[in-house]
Coordinates of C-alpha atoms in Angstrom, one line a residue:
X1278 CA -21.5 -13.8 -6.2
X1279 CA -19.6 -10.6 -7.8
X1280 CA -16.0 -10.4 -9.0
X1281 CA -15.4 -8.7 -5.5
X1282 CA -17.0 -11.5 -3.4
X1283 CA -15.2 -13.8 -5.0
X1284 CA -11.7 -11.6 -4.5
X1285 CA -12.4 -11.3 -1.0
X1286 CA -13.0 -15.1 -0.3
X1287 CA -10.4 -16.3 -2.7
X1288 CA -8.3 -13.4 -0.5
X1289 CA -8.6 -15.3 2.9
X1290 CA -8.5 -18.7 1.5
X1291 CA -5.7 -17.8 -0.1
X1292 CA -3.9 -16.2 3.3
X1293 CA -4.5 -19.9 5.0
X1294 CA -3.6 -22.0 1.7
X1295 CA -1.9 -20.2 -0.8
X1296 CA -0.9 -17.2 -1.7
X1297 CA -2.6 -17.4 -5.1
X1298 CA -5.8 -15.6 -5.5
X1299 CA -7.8 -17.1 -8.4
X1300 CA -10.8 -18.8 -9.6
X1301 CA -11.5 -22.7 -10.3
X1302 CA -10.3 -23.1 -13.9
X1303 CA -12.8 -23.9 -16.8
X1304 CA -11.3 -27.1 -18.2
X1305 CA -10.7 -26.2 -21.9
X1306 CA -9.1 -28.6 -24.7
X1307 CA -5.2 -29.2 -24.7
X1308 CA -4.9 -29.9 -28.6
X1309 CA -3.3 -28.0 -30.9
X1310 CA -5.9 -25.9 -32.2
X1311 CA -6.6 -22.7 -30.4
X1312 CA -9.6 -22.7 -27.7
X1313 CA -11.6 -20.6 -26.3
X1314 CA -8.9 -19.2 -23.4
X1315 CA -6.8 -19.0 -26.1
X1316 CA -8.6 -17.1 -28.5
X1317 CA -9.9 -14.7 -25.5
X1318 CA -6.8 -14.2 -24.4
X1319 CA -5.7 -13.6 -27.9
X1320 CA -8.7 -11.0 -28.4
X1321 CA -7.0 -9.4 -24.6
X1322 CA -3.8 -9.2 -25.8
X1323 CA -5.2 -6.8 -28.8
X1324 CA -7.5 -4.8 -27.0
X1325 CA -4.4 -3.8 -24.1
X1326 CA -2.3 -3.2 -27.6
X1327 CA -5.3 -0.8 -29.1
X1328 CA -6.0 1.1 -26.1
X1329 CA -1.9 1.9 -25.5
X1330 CA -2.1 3.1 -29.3
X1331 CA -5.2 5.2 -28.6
X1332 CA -3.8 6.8 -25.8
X1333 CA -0.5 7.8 -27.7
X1334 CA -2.8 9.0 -30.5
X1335 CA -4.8 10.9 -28.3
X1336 CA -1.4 13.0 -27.0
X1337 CA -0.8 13.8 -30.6
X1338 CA -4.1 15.1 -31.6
X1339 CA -4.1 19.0 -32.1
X1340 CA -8.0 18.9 -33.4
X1341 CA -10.3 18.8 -30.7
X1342 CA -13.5 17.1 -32.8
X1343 CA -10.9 14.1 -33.7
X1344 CA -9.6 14.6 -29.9
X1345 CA -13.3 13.6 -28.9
X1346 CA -13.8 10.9 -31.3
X1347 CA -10.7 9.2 -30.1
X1348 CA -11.2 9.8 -26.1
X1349 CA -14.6 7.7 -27.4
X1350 CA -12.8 4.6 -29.1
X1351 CA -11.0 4.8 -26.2
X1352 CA -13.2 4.3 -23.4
X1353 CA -15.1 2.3 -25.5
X1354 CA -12.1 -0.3 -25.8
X1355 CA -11.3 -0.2 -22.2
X1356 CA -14.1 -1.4 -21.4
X1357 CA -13.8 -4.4 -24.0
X1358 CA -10.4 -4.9 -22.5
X1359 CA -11.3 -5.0 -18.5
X1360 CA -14.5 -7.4 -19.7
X1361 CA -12.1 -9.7 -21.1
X1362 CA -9.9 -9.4 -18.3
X1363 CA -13.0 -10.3 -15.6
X1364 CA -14.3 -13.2 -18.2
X1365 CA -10.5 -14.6 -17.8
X1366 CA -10.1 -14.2 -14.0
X1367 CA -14.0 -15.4 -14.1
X1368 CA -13.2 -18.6 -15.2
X1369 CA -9.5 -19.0 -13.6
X1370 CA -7.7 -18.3 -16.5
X1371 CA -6.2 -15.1 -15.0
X1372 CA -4.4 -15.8 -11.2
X1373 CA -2.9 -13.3 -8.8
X1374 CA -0.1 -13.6 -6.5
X1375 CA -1.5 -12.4 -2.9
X1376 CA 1.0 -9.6 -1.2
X1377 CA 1.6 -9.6 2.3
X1378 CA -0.1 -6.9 4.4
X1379 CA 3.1 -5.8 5.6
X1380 CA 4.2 -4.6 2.3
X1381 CA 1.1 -3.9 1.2
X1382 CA 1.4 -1.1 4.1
X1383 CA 4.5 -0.1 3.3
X1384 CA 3.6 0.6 -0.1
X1385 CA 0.9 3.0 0.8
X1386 CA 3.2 4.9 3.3
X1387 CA 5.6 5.4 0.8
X1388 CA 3.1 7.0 -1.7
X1389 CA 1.5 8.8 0.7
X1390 CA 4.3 10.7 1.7
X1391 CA 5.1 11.6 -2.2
X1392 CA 1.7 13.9 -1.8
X1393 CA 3.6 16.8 0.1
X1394 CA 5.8 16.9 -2.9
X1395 CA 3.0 17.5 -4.6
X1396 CA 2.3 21.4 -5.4
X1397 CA -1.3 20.8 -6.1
X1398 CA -3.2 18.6 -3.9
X1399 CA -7.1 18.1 -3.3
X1400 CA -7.1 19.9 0.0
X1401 CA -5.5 22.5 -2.1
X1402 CA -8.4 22.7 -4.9
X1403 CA -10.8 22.4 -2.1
X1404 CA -10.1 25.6 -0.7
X1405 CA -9.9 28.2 -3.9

């Protein structure tokens, strides 16, 4: 079963249950020393700091070859990041509050109607 299978059932159960989407959790240790949620969740934590600093450094670069490079670390560590993340939520160690449809709707309205404000819009670049 994929991570979007596994969204999607947690997703109704969690309409009749709950309103926490998430998966069983791996049982892990509770001693003092660090396990393993802790240390992938420590190894998350730096890989969401890295890629915020690569993407600053990224706006500052005026060199184009060094531009590249960077643009490479950073995909390359966002990737790292959102495997973490799915390992975590994998193994219940990330949960999700479920949103009501209603708002859910309401939230799409609203930021659909932001696109006429928009000068440039896909229709737009569609027909030059």
């Amino acid at each position: 079963m994929n991570n979007q299978q596994q969204f999607q059932g947690q997703q109704s159960q969690g309409q009749q249950q709950s309103s926490k989407i998430q998966n069983p959790k791996t049982q892990v240790p509770e001693t003092p020393q660090m396990n393993d949620r802790d240390y992938i969740n420590d190894i998350l934590a730096t890989e969401k700091y890295m890629t915020n600093n690569y993407s600053v450094a990224m706006n500052e670069a005026s060199h184009q070859a060094f531009y590249s490079d960077l643009e490479q670390i950073f995909i390359d560590t966002q990737q790292c990041q959102r495997d973490l993340f799915n390992l975590m939520f994998e193994k219940g160690w990330y949960s999700f509050e479920a949103e009501k449809q209603q708002t859910l709707s309401q939230s799409y309205q609203q930021f659909t109607g932001y696109q006429s404000q928009i000068p440039y819009t896909t229709q737009d670049n569609q027909q030059q």
